């Protein structure tokens, strides 16, 4: 088949994980770059391997896992869910009970990660199955409201069950990202402390990044395999026309319940990881805003695609940080001479009298960086949906097709 | 009957129930207003408007700035009594909020005609974030008073305490319901109902569907603004804050209970949820140990889930006909 990479002679080849040689090469390079990022080998993206950025990337990796989960439900099975934060919280508090420490008014059994991480996913999945019958009964946009209800009811429960959550505004301690066999003192694989791996000195952030990257690869493979097999085709049938799917023998109730369960499994595991990664989270932080974030991620990334969900997560997590760095860079330059300084003076509002868009202080006139990020976030959702419904994945497709057909336009 | 400011209202027995009912009706009026605007937009344009809370907050903020800082139009009419000045300020703010709704529809919703309903719904989430961020920036930290003439004054009938604001809320809501009912029977309203029934057929009859969309958004936003105003005056709140927009999340259950596409359902659902929230909240206040603090706030959602299991399309909603 040399020279004809798009000629598939079997269904196996057509639905392979990486169907062409160029994709295999690209994936290998991407994985190599991703894993060696903390070593800061490649000029140009060395800054990404610095410790502050590794924390940002770590968060993006966890968000990607969670977004993959929502992608199964919304992207593949077509069920609108605004309750993703609730399932994440369910997973996180399961992990906290199983893996956390007892003390300061909260309970925890102190079990190792290989128990609390899968358990977080499984308990969330079970809750997902419980919700599914209601979700099958109501359809379309009514479902969006049911899932909003989940977030509010969950919020109420987590706020009030203080032995688990630590109470509003207080929070609790979470299990650390450490791999232990049982409750021994020295972890088998110390992820949350500086140390050497394979003879190389790694910082805590670098280790967590690599650990989470490995987890994301596992979850992404899982997601891709759901999408490209019988299960994924059944989900797509339910999404595209549920009655027609039922006529063809796809059990609607069963597959919707499965979609909820799988999606919640991802969400639960990601919620546990997120809480564990940051070490502190209050019960009110699992709110509707978090749910909307994941909807935004899969829409910006491209609904229904594995790569899209991951790209979207990185985009949504990294853009605010870039904006923050950019406005900090600008505010450092306001005193200088030159083009950059004049731009800075135009955009930034330094005193109370000058007219600028971005305020340099949190309180007071002008948009704070936080508000600017929110505004940008809202605009991104709107603009992507209006101009590029396929999201980042669509942009990538267009770039790829341009070069594929080059020098012809198609 | 005396007018006084009562700080603590301690009642028991039947009066407790009556007081709860009165509070519930006033709260229900706010929910009904929100739900009504939402339903009008949904019926006419098929858009689930998650930006409704943002529009309500914009309306409340505009009232606050018109009535206090700008003193508009009161500064041109110094002879008017203060309550009339405030009423005019509120009226202008509501109209301005309607214009904001119009602009939102033109910029963000019009390009999406023909796109999946889900995408448009998510766009409105984006619009909500944009509206709220800009509005919050103007509002700033803390609460901005709306300068309403009632304050925390209470009318005291025997053992019943009725906030003057509550009377104003119900009055304004009834006025709005009347106006909407009148509008739906007017020429444009009939055009809107025709559009809701079948967009293409309406267009074939010479109805300007685009204009219907604009008007639905303007009216929806204006109703949201009225709700926003009355949800951010005493005794419910000290003024418009960064959290004013979130009142809409408690009106969603009203929508679902009434039925997403029923005008009557929105009003009935709003009052049901308002009364349910306050009455159940009042009687479970002593059970914070078992039910948790603030149980009354999630009562609407629990009611909604129960309703959805019994009647998936609400009390008055039309059942969706599923075709292959």
PDB file of C-alpha atoms in Angstrom, chain A residues 41-325:
ATOM      1  CA  UNK A  41      15.571  19.870  25.955  1.00  0.00           C
ATOM      2  CA  UNK A  42      13.840  21.530  23.013  1.00  0.00           C
ATOM      3  CA  UNK A  43      14.675  25.202  22.446  1.00  0.00           C
ATOM      4  CA  UNK A  44      11.634  27.418  22.016  1.00  0.00           C
ATOM      5  CA  UNK A  45       9.377  25.515  24.392  1.00  0.00           C
ATOM      6  CA  UNK A  46      11.777  25.311  27.310  1.00  0.00           C
ATOM      7  CA  UNK A  47       9.544  27.655  29.288  1.00  0.00           C
ATOM      8  CA  UNK A  48       6.767  25.042  29.171  1.00  0.00           C
ATOM      9  CA  UNK A  49       8.986  22.713  31.166  1.00  0.00           C
ATOM     10  CA  UNK A  50       9.440  25.170  34.012  1.00  0.00           C
ATOM     11  CA  UNK A  51       7.775  24.322  37.303  1.00  0.00           C
ATOM     12  CA  UNK A  52       4.962  26.944  37.240  1.00  0.00           C
ATOM     13  CA  UNK A  53       3.960  25.886  33.743  1.00  0.00           C
ATOM     14  CA  UNK A  54       4.120  22.208  34.649  1.00  0.00           C
ATOM     15  CA  UNK A  55       1.430  22.886  37.256  1.00  0.00           C
ATOM     16  CA  UNK A  56      -0.721  24.517  34.573  1.00  0.00           C
ATOM     17  CA  UNK A  57      -0.113  21.574  32.251  1.00  0.00           C
ATOM     18  CA  UNK A  58      -0.916  19.153  35.057  1.00  0.00           C
ATOM     19  CA  UNK A  59      -4.275  20.834  35.535  1.00  0.00           C
ATOM     20  CA  UNK A  60      -4.842  20.686  31.778  1.00  0.00           C
ATOM     21  CA  UNK A  61      -4.092  16.947  31.801  1.00  0.00           C
ATOM     22  CA  UNK A  62      -6.692  16.348  34.523  1.00  0.00           C
ATOM     23  CA  UNK A  63      -9.216  18.558  32.755  1.00  0.00           C
ATOM     24  CA  UNK A  64      -8.534  16.570  29.593  1.00  0.00           C
ATOM     25  CA  UNK A  65      -9.444  13.316  31.378  1.00  0.00           C
ATOM     26  CA  UNK A  66     -12.668  14.861  32.617  1.00  0.00           C
ATOM     27  CA  UNK A  67     -13.432  16.395  29.211  1.00  0.00           C
ATOM     28  CA  UNK A  68     -12.962  12.999  27.573  1.00  0.00           C
ATOM     29  CA  UNK A  69     -15.654  11.739  29.931  1.00  0.00           C
ATOM     30  CA  UNK A  70     -18.100  14.466  29.004  1.00  0.00           C
ATOM     31  CA  UNK A  71     -17.213  13.836  25.386  1.00  0.00           C
ATOM     32  CA  UNK A  72     -18.527  10.272  25.652  1.00  0.00           C
ATOM     33  CA  UNK A  73     -21.855  11.534  26.951  1.00  0.00           C
ATOM     34  CA  UNK A  74     -22.298  14.723  24.946  1.00  0.00           C
ATOM     35  CA  UNK A  75     -20.071  14.229  21.946  1.00  0.00           C
ATOM     36  CA  UNK A  76     -20.687  10.554  21.218  1.00  0.00           C
ATOM     37  CA  UNK A  77     -24.085   9.813  22.759  1.00  0.00           C
ATOM     38  CA  UNK A  78     -25.505  13.316  22.257  1.00  0.00           C
ATOM     39  CA  UNK A  79     -26.858  13.815  25.778  1.00  0.00           C
ATOM     40  CA  UNK A  80     -26.455  17.391  27.021  1.00  0.00           C
ATOM     41  CA  UNK A  81     -25.124  17.312  30.558  1.00  0.00           C
ATOM     42  CA  UNK A  82     -24.430  20.282  32.780  1.00  0.00           C
ATOM     43  CA  UNK A  83     -23.929  17.978  35.753  1.00  0.00           C
ATOM     44  CA  UNK A  84     -20.341  16.984  35.102  1.00  0.00           C
ATOM     45  CA  UNK A  85     -19.082  18.869  38.149  1.00  0.00           C
ATOM     46  CA  UNK A  86     -21.415  16.811  40.328  1.00  0.00           C
ATOM     47  CA  UNK A  87     -19.900  13.543  39.128  1.00  0.00           C
ATOM     48  CA  UNK A  88     -16.407  14.950  39.603  1.00  0.00           C
ATOM     49  CA  UNK A  89     -17.307  15.907  43.156  1.00  0.00           C
ATOM     50  CA  UNK A  90     -18.750  12.448  43.791  1.00  0.00           C
ATOM     51  CA  UNK A  91     -15.482  10.902  42.688  1.00  0.00           C
ATOM     52  CA  UNK A  92     -13.393  13.375  44.632  1.00  0.00           C
ATOM     53  CA  UNK A  93     -15.223  12.768  47.912  1.00  0.00           C
ATOM     54  CA  UNK A  94     -15.122   9.004  47.410  1.00  0.00           C
ATOM     55  CA  UNK A  95     -11.377   9.336  47.030  1.00  0.00           C
ATOM     56  CA  UNK A  96     -11.227  11.573  50.083  1.00  0.00           C
ATOM     57  CA  UNK A  97     -13.062   9.040  52.263  1.00  0.00           C
ATOM     58  CA  UNK A  98     -10.972   6.125  51.034  1.00  0.00           C
ATOM     59  CA  UNK A  99      -7.586   7.763  50.625  1.00  0.00           C
ATOM     60  CA  UNK A 100      -7.656  10.807  52.900  1.00  0.00           C
ATOM     61  CA  UNK A 101      -6.513  11.063  56.484  1.00  0.00           C
ATOM     62  CA  UNK A 102      -8.812  11.238  59.497  1.00  0.00           C
ATOM     63  CA  UNK A 103      -8.509  14.418  61.509  1.00  0.00           C
ATOM     64  CA  UNK A 104      -9.793  17.960  61.924  1.00  0.00           C
ATOM     65  CA  UNK A 105     -13.394  16.796  61.805  1.00  0.00           C
ATOM     66  CA  UNK A 106     -13.204  14.756  58.616  1.00  0.00           C
ATOM     67  CA  UNK A 107     -12.971  11.031  58.063  1.00  0.00           C
ATOM     68  CA  UNK A 108     -10.586   9.119  55.815  1.00  0.00           C
ATOM     69  CA  UNK A 109      -9.253   5.572  55.655  1.00  0.00           C
ATOM     70  CA  UNK A 110      -5.801   6.378  54.260  1.00  0.00           C
ATOM     71  CA  UNK A 111      -5.883   3.669  51.583  1.00  0.00           C
ATOM     72  CA  UNK A 112      -3.441   3.758  48.631  1.00  0.00           C
ATOM     73  CA  UNK A 113      -4.069   5.222  45.177  1.00  0.00           C
ATOM     74  CA  UNK A 114      -4.757   1.940  43.419  1.00  0.00           C
ATOM     75  CA  UNK A 115      -7.863   1.688  45.584  1.00  0.00           C
ATOM     76  CA  UNK A 116      -9.084   5.277  45.741  1.00  0.00           C
ATOM     77  CA  UNK A 117      -8.602   6.246  42.122  1.00  0.00           C
ATOM     78  CA  UNK A 118     -10.583   3.371  40.557  1.00  0.00           C
ATOM     79  CA  UNK A 119     -13.122   3.566  43.391  1.00  0.00           C
ATOM     80  CA  UNK A 120     -13.666   7.261  42.667  1.00  0.00           C
ATOM     81  CA  UNK A 121     -14.482   6.386  39.085  1.00  0.00           C
ATOM     82  CA  UNK A 122     -16.661   3.398  39.966  1.00  0.00           C
ATOM     83  CA  UNK A 123     -18.753   5.175  42.603  1.00  0.00           C
ATOM     84  CA  UNK A 124     -19.317   8.099  40.233  1.00  0.00           C
ATOM     85  CA  UNK A 125     -20.291   5.621  37.511  1.00  0.00           C
ATOM     86  CA  UNK A 126     -22.802   3.957  39.838  1.00  0.00           C
ATOM     87  CA  UNK A 127     -24.339   7.349  40.603  1.00  0.00           C
ATOM     88  CA  UNK A 128     -24.415   7.950  36.851  1.00  0.00           C
ATOM     89  CA  UNK A 129     -26.403   4.730  36.369  1.00  0.00           C
ATOM     90  CA  UNK A 130     -28.818   5.870  39.092  1.00  0.00           C
ATOM     91  CA  UNK A 131     -29.394   9.148  37.248  1.00  0.00           C
ATOM     92  CA  UNK A 132     -29.755   7.530  33.833  1.00  0.00           C
ATOM     93  CA  UNK A 133     -33.421   6.390  34.117  1.00  0.00           C
ATOM     94  CA  UNK A 134     -34.519   9.997  34.703  1.00  0.00           C
ATOM     95  CA  UNK A 135     -32.286  11.069  31.859  1.00  0.00           C
ATOM     96  CA  UNK A 136     -33.875   8.578  29.507  1.00  0.00           C
ATOM     97  CA  UNK A 137     -37.337   9.758  30.470  1.00  0.00           C
ATOM     98  CA  UNK A 138     -36.640  13.401  29.717  1.00  0.00           C
ATOM     99  CA  UNK A 139     -34.861  14.274  26.517  1.00  0.00           C
ATOM    100  CA  UNK A 140     -32.949  16.998  24.817  1.00  0.00           C
ATOM    101  CA  UNK A 141     -32.901  20.308  26.572  1.00  0.00           C
ATOM    102  CA  UNK A 142     -35.045  19.121  29.492  1.00  0.00           C
ATOM    103  CA  UNK A 143     -32.100  16.902  30.338  1.00  0.00           C
ATOM    104  CA  UNK A 144     -29.861  19.959  30.649  1.00  0.00           C
ATOM    105  CA  UNK A 145     -32.136  21.195  33.442  1.00  0.00           C
ATOM    106  CA  UNK A 146     -32.170  17.828  35.221  1.00  0.00           C
ATOM    107  CA  UNK A 147     -28.388  17.819  35.252  1.00  0.00           C
ATOM    108  CA  UNK A 148     -28.341  21.394  36.565  1.00  0.00           C
ATOM    109  CA  UNK A 149     -30.532  20.117  39.398  1.00  0.00           C
ATOM    110  CA  UNK A 150     -27.903  17.481  40.141  1.00  0.00           C
ATOM    111  CA  UNK A 151     -25.240  20.147  40.593  1.00  0.00           C
ATOM    112  CA  UNK A 152     -27.368  22.131  43.042  1.00  0.00           C
ATOM    113  CA  UNK A 153     -28.549  19.125  45.037  1.00  0.00           C
ATOM    114  CA  UNK A 154     -25.016  17.745  45.128  1.00  0.00           C
ATOM    115  CA  UNK A 155     -23.700  21.127  46.250  1.00  0.00           C
ATOM    116  CA  UNK A 156     -26.204  21.133  49.113  1.00  0.00           C
ATOM    117  CA  UNK A 157     -25.236  17.628  50.206  1.00  0.00           C
ATOM    118  CA  UNK A 158     -21.487  18.223  50.054  1.00  0.00           C
ATOM    119  CA  UNK A 159     -21.770  21.514  51.922  1.00  0.00           C
ATOM    120  CA  UNK A 160     -23.677  19.920  54.744  1.00  0.00           C
ATOM    121  CA  UNK A 161     -21.989  16.558  55.172  1.00  0.00           C
ATOM    122  CA  UNK A 162     -19.059  18.077  57.009  1.00  0.00           C
ATOM    123  CA  UNK A 163     -17.431  14.813  58.031  1.00  0.00           C
ATOM    124  CA  UNK A 164     -16.720  14.212  54.365  1.00  0.00           C
ATOM    125  CA  UNK A 165     -16.227  17.654  52.837  1.00  0.00           C
ATOM    126  CA  UNK A 166     -14.954  19.684  55.791  1.00  0.00           C
ATOM    127  CA  UNK A 167     -17.719  22.250  55.351  1.00  0.00           C
ATOM    128  CA  UNK A 168     -18.130  25.291  53.101  1.00  0.00           C
ATOM    129  CA  UNK A 169     -15.163  27.633  52.942  1.00  0.00           C
ATOM    130  CA  UNK A 170     -12.989  25.187  54.887  1.00  0.00           C
ATOM    131  CA  UNK A 171     -12.514  22.100  52.765  1.00  0.00           C
ATOM    132  CA  UNK A 172     -10.411  19.154  53.815  1.00  0.00           C
ATOM    133  CA  UNK A 173      -7.138  17.415  53.125  1.00  0.00           C
ATOM    134  CA  UNK A 174      -7.010  15.134  50.135  1.00  0.00           C
ATOM    135  CA  UNK A 175      -5.035  11.974  49.436  1.00  0.00           C
ATOM    136  CA  UNK A 176      -1.638  12.789  47.930  1.00  0.00           C
ATOM    137  CA  UNK A 177      -0.565  11.580  44.519  1.00  0.00           C
ATOM    138  CA  UNK A 178       1.687   8.801  45.791  1.00  0.00           C
ATOM    139  CA  UNK A 179       1.776   5.177  44.763  1.00  0.00           C
ATOM    140  CA  UNK A 180       1.897   2.876  47.779  1.00  0.00           C
ATOM    141  CA  UNK A 181       1.345  -0.859  48.077  1.00  0.00           C
ATOM    142  CA  UNK A 182      -0.491  -0.427  51.371  1.00  0.00           C
ATOM    143  CA  UNK A 183      -0.144   2.120  54.152  1.00  0.00           C
ATOM    144  CA  UNK A 184       3.666   1.937  54.397  1.00  0.00           C
ATOM    145  CA  UNK A 185       5.717   4.995  55.330  1.00  0.00           C
ATOM    146  CA  UNK A 186       7.896   5.225  52.200  1.00  0.00           C
ATOM    147  CA  UNK A 187       5.799   5.352  49.006  1.00  0.00           C
ATOM    148  CA  UNK A 188       6.701   2.859  46.306  1.00  0.00           C
ATOM    149  CA  UNK A 189       6.593   5.624  43.725  1.00  0.00           C
ATOM    150  CA  UNK A 190       6.970   9.078  45.241  1.00  0.00           C
ATOM    151  CA  UNK A 191       5.098  11.412  42.922  1.00  0.00           C
ATOM    152  CA  UNK A 192       4.506  14.359  45.203  1.00  0.00           C
ATOM    153  CA  UNK A 193       8.060  15.051  46.338  1.00  0.00           C
ATOM    154  CA  UNK A 194      11.308  15.990  44.604  1.00  0.00           C
ATOM    155  CA  UNK A 195      13.570  13.092  43.780  1.00  0.00           C
ATOM    156  CA  UNK A 196      15.282  10.989  41.155  1.00  0.00           C
ATOM    157  CA  UNK A 197      13.549   8.822  38.576  1.00  0.00           C
ATOM    158  CA  UNK A 198      15.726   6.711  36.256  1.00  0.00           C
ATOM    159  CA  UNK A 199      18.790   8.520  37.532  1.00  0.00           C
ATOM    160  CA  UNK A 200      17.468  11.964  36.596  1.00  0.00           C
ATOM    161  CA  UNK A 201      16.617  14.605  39.157  1.00  0.00           C
ATOM    162  CA  UNK A 202      12.962  15.634  38.852  1.00  0.00           C
ATOM    163  CA  UNK A 203      11.028  18.298  40.702  1.00  0.00           C
ATOM    164  CA  UNK A 204       7.713  17.459  42.350  1.00  0.00           C
ATOM    165  CA  UNK A 205       5.843  19.285  39.597  1.00  0.00           C
ATOM    166  CA  UNK A 206       7.675  17.388  36.867  1.00  0.00           C
ATOM    167  CA  UNK A 207       6.903  14.050  38.485  1.00  0.00           C
ATOM    168  CA  UNK A 208       3.224  14.865  38.854  1.00  0.00           C
ATOM    169  CA  UNK A 209       3.131  16.017  35.250  1.00  0.00           C
ATOM    170  CA  UNK A 210       4.629  12.760  33.986  1.00  0.00           C
ATOM    171  CA  UNK A 211       2.359  10.682  36.217  1.00  0.00           C
ATOM    172  CA  UNK A 212      -0.759  12.528  35.014  1.00  0.00           C
ATOM    173  CA  UNK A 213       0.406  12.356  31.405  1.00  0.00           C
ATOM    174  CA  UNK A 214       0.657   8.580  31.698  1.00  0.00           C
ATOM    175  CA  UNK A 215      -2.843   8.481  33.207  1.00  0.00           C
ATOM    176  CA  UNK A 216      -4.220  10.668  30.423  1.00  0.00           C
ATOM    177  CA  UNK A 217      -2.755   8.317  27.823  1.00  0.00           C
ATOM    178  CA  UNK A 218      -4.548   5.397  29.491  1.00  0.00           C
ATOM    179  CA  UNK A 219      -7.842   7.295  29.580  1.00  0.00           C
ATOM    180  CA  UNK A 220      -7.434   8.598  26.020  1.00  0.00           C
ATOM    181  CA  UNK A 221      -6.834   5.061  24.755  1.00  0.00           C
ATOM    182  CA  UNK A 222      -9.913   3.905  26.648  1.00  0.00           C
ATOM    183  CA  UNK A 223     -11.936   6.752  25.117  1.00  0.00           C
ATOM    184  CA  UNK A 224     -10.638   6.113  21.611  1.00  0.00           C
ATOM    185  CA  UNK A 225     -11.433   2.425  21.913  1.00  0.00           C
ATOM    186  CA  UNK A 226     -14.974   3.172  23.052  1.00  0.00           C
ATOM    187  CA  UNK A 227     -15.415   5.553  20.139  1.00  0.00           C
ATOM    188  CA  UNK A 228     -14.142   3.229  17.426  1.00  0.00           C
ATOM    189  CA  UNK A 229     -15.863   0.025  18.442  1.00  0.00           C
ATOM    190  CA  UNK A 230     -19.395  -1.338  18.667  1.00  0.00           C
ATOM    191  CA  UNK A 231     -20.168   0.735  21.761  1.00  0.00           C
ATOM    192  CA  UNK A 232     -19.181   4.003  20.078  1.00  0.00           C
ATOM    193  CA  UNK A 233     -21.240   3.202  16.989  1.00  0.00           C
ATOM    194  CA  UNK A 234     -24.248   2.456  19.196  1.00  0.00           C
ATOM    195  CA  UNK A 235     -23.776   5.815  20.977  1.00  0.00           C
ATOM    196  CA  UNK A 236     -23.565   7.618  17.643  1.00  0.00           C
ATOM    197  CA  UNK A 237     -26.765   5.908  16.488  1.00  0.00           C
ATOM    198  CA  UNK A 238     -28.581   7.019  19.654  1.00  0.00           C
ATOM    199  CA  UNK A 239     -27.217  10.539  19.198  1.00  0.00           C
ATOM    200  CA  UNK A 240     -28.199  10.888  15.576  1.00  0.00           C
ATOM    201  CA  UNK A 241     -31.731   9.467  15.779  1.00  0.00           C
ATOM    202  CA  UNK A 242     -32.705   7.586  18.895  1.00  0.00           C
ATOM    203  CA  UNK A 243     -35.881   5.970  17.580  1.00  0.00           C
ATOM    204  CA  UNK A 244     -34.141   4.801  14.425  1.00  0.00           C
ATOM    205  CA  UNK A 245     -31.391   3.359  16.612  1.00  0.00           C
ATOM    206  CA  UNK A 246     -33.958   1.449  18.628  1.00  0.00           C
ATOM    207  CA  UNK A 247     -35.536   0.080  15.471  1.00  0.00           C
ATOM    208  CA  UNK A 248     -32.109  -1.232  14.482  1.00  0.00           C
ATOM    209  CA  UNK A 249     -31.809  -3.063  17.765  1.00  0.00           C
ATOM    210  CA  UNK A 250     -29.785  -0.570  19.802  1.00  0.00           C
ATOM    211  CA  UNK A 251     -31.317  -0.598  23.273  1.00  0.00           C
ATOM    212  CA  UNK A 252     -31.742   3.132  23.945  1.00  0.00           C
ATOM    213  CA  UNK A 253     -32.146   2.896  27.709  1.00  0.00           C
ATOM    214  CA  UNK A 254     -29.195   0.596  28.083  1.00  0.00           C
ATOM    215  CA  UNK A 255     -26.832   2.645  25.968  1.00  0.00           C
ATOM    216  CA  UNK A 256     -27.832   5.960  27.516  1.00  0.00           C
ATOM    217  CA  UNK A 257     -27.234   4.459  30.948  1.00  0.00           C
ATOM    218  CA  UNK A 258     -23.885   3.131  29.741  1.00  0.00           C
ATOM    219  CA  UNK A 259     -22.942   6.542  28.366  1.00  0.00           C
ATOM    220  CA  UNK A 260     -23.770   8.127  31.716  1.00  0.00           C
ATOM    221  CA  UNK A 261     -21.814   5.461  33.588  1.00  0.00           C
ATOM    222  CA  UNK A 262     -18.705   5.720  31.417  1.00  0.00           C
ATOM    223  CA  UNK A 263     -18.788   9.504  31.373  1.00  0.00           C
ATOM    224  CA  UNK A 264     -19.155   9.602  35.141  1.00  0.00           C
ATOM    225  CA  UNK A 265     -16.315   7.135  35.541  1.00  0.00           C
ATOM    226  CA  UNK A 266     -13.955   9.531  33.766  1.00  0.00           C
ATOM    227  CA  UNK A 267     -15.386  12.472  35.691  1.00  0.00           C
ATOM    228  CA  UNK A 268     -15.049  10.750  39.054  1.00  0.00           C
ATOM    229  CA  UNK A 269     -11.448   9.772  38.454  1.00  0.00           C
ATOM    230  CA  UNK A 270     -10.624  13.258  37.171  1.00  0.00           C
ATOM    231  CA  UNK A 271     -12.349  14.886  40.147  1.00  0.00           C
ATOM    232  CA  UNK A 272     -10.298  12.765  42.550  1.00  0.00           C
ATOM    233  CA  UNK A 273      -7.102  13.636  40.681  1.00  0.00           C
ATOM    234  CA  UNK A 274      -7.954  17.337  40.575  1.00  0.00           C
ATOM    235  CA  UNK A 275      -8.575  17.562  44.314  1.00  0.00           C
ATOM    236  CA  UNK A 276      -5.495  15.484  45.023  1.00  0.00           C
ATOM    237  CA  UNK A 277      -3.361  17.553  42.631  1.00  0.00           C
ATOM    238  CA  UNK A 278      -4.241  20.888  44.198  1.00  0.00           C
ATOM    239  CA  UNK A 279      -4.494  19.479  47.701  1.00  0.00           C
ATOM    240  CA  UNK A 280      -7.358  21.747  48.698  1.00  0.00           C
ATOM    241  CA  UNK A 281     -10.853  22.173  47.377  1.00  0.00           C
ATOM    242  CA  UNK A 282     -13.926  23.467  49.153  1.00  0.00           C
ATOM    243  CA  UNK A 283     -17.357  21.889  48.610  1.00  0.00           C
ATOM    244  CA  UNK A 284     -18.658  24.963  46.771  1.00  0.00           C
ATOM    245  CA  UNK A 285     -15.962  24.755  44.105  1.00  0.00           C
ATOM    246  CA  UNK A 286     -17.763  21.897  42.328  1.00  0.00           C
ATOM    247  CA  UNK A 287     -20.294  24.260  40.833  1.00  0.00           C
ATOM    248  CA  UNK A 288     -22.073  24.942  37.585  1.00  0.00           C
ATOM    249  CA  UNK A 289     -19.144  27.055  36.385  1.00  0.00           C
ATOM    250  CA  UNK A 290     -16.982  23.938  36.431  1.00  0.00           C
ATOM    251  CA  UNK A 291     -19.610  22.024  34.440  1.00  0.00           C
ATOM    252  CA  UNK A 292     -19.802  24.814  31.894  1.00  0.00           C
ATOM    253  CA  UNK A 293     -16.008  24.751  31.619  1.00  0.00           C
ATOM    254  CA  UNK A 294     -16.157  21.187  30.351  1.00  0.00           C
ATOM    255  CA  UNK A 295     -18.958  21.929  27.913  1.00  0.00           C
ATOM    256  CA  UNK A 296     -16.787  24.803  26.655  1.00  0.00           C
ATOM    257  CA  UNK A 297     -13.758  22.528  26.432  1.00  0.00           C
ATOM    258  CA  UNK A 298     -15.407  19.945  24.234  1.00  0.00           C
ATOM    259  CA  UNK A 299     -17.082  22.562  22.063  1.00  0.00           C
ATOM    260  CA  UNK A 300     -13.892  24.578  21.636  1.00  0.00           C
ATOM    261  CA  UNK A 301     -11.926  21.389  21.040  1.00  0.00           C
ATOM    262  CA  UNK A 302     -14.438  19.731  18.762  1.00  0.00           C
ATOM    263  CA  UNK A 303     -17.273  17.561  20.050  1.00  0.00           C
ATOM    264  CA  UNK A 304     -17.037  13.817  19.545  1.00  0.00           C
ATOM    265  CA  UNK A 305     -13.303  13.596  18.927  1.00  0.00           C
ATOM    266  CA  UNK A 306     -10.609  12.336  21.302  1.00  0.00           C
ATOM    267  CA  UNK A 307      -7.968  14.751  20.090  1.00  0.00           C
ATOM    268  CA  UNK A 308     -10.454  17.621  20.211  1.00  0.00           C
ATOM    269  CA  UNK A 309     -11.310  17.100  23.872  1.00  0.00           C
ATOM    270  CA  UNK A 310      -7.636  17.016  24.819  1.00  0.00           C
ATOM    271  CA  UNK A 311      -6.754  20.054  22.702  1.00  0.00           C
ATOM    272  CA  UNK A 312      -9.728  21.910  24.145  1.00  0.00           C
ATOM    273  CA  UNK A 313      -8.650  21.189  27.696  1.00  0.00           C
ATOM    274  CA  UNK A 314      -5.150  22.500  27.060  1.00  0.00           C
ATOM    275  CA  UNK A 315      -6.523  25.545  25.290  1.00  0.00           C
ATOM    276  CA  UNK A 316      -9.037  26.471  27.991  1.00  0.00           C
ATOM    277  CA  UNK A 317      -6.575  25.945  30.831  1.00  0.00           C
ATOM    278  CA  UNK A 318      -3.585  27.614  29.201  1.00  0.00           C
ATOM    279  CA  UNK A 319      -5.164  30.685  27.593  1.00  0.00           C
ATOM    280  CA  UNK A 320      -6.004  32.398  30.916  1.00  0.00           C
ATOM    281  CA  UNK A 321      -2.426  31.907  32.078  1.00  0.00           C
ATOM    282  CA  UNK A 322      -1.075  33.304  28.833  1.00  0.00           C
ATOM    283  CA  UNK A 323      -3.357  36.329  29.128  1.00  0.00           C
ATOM    284  CA  UNK A 324      -2.229  36.829  32.699  1.00  0.00           C
ATOM    285  CA  UNK A 325       1.429  36.657  31.711  1.00  0.00           C
TER     286      UNK A 325
END
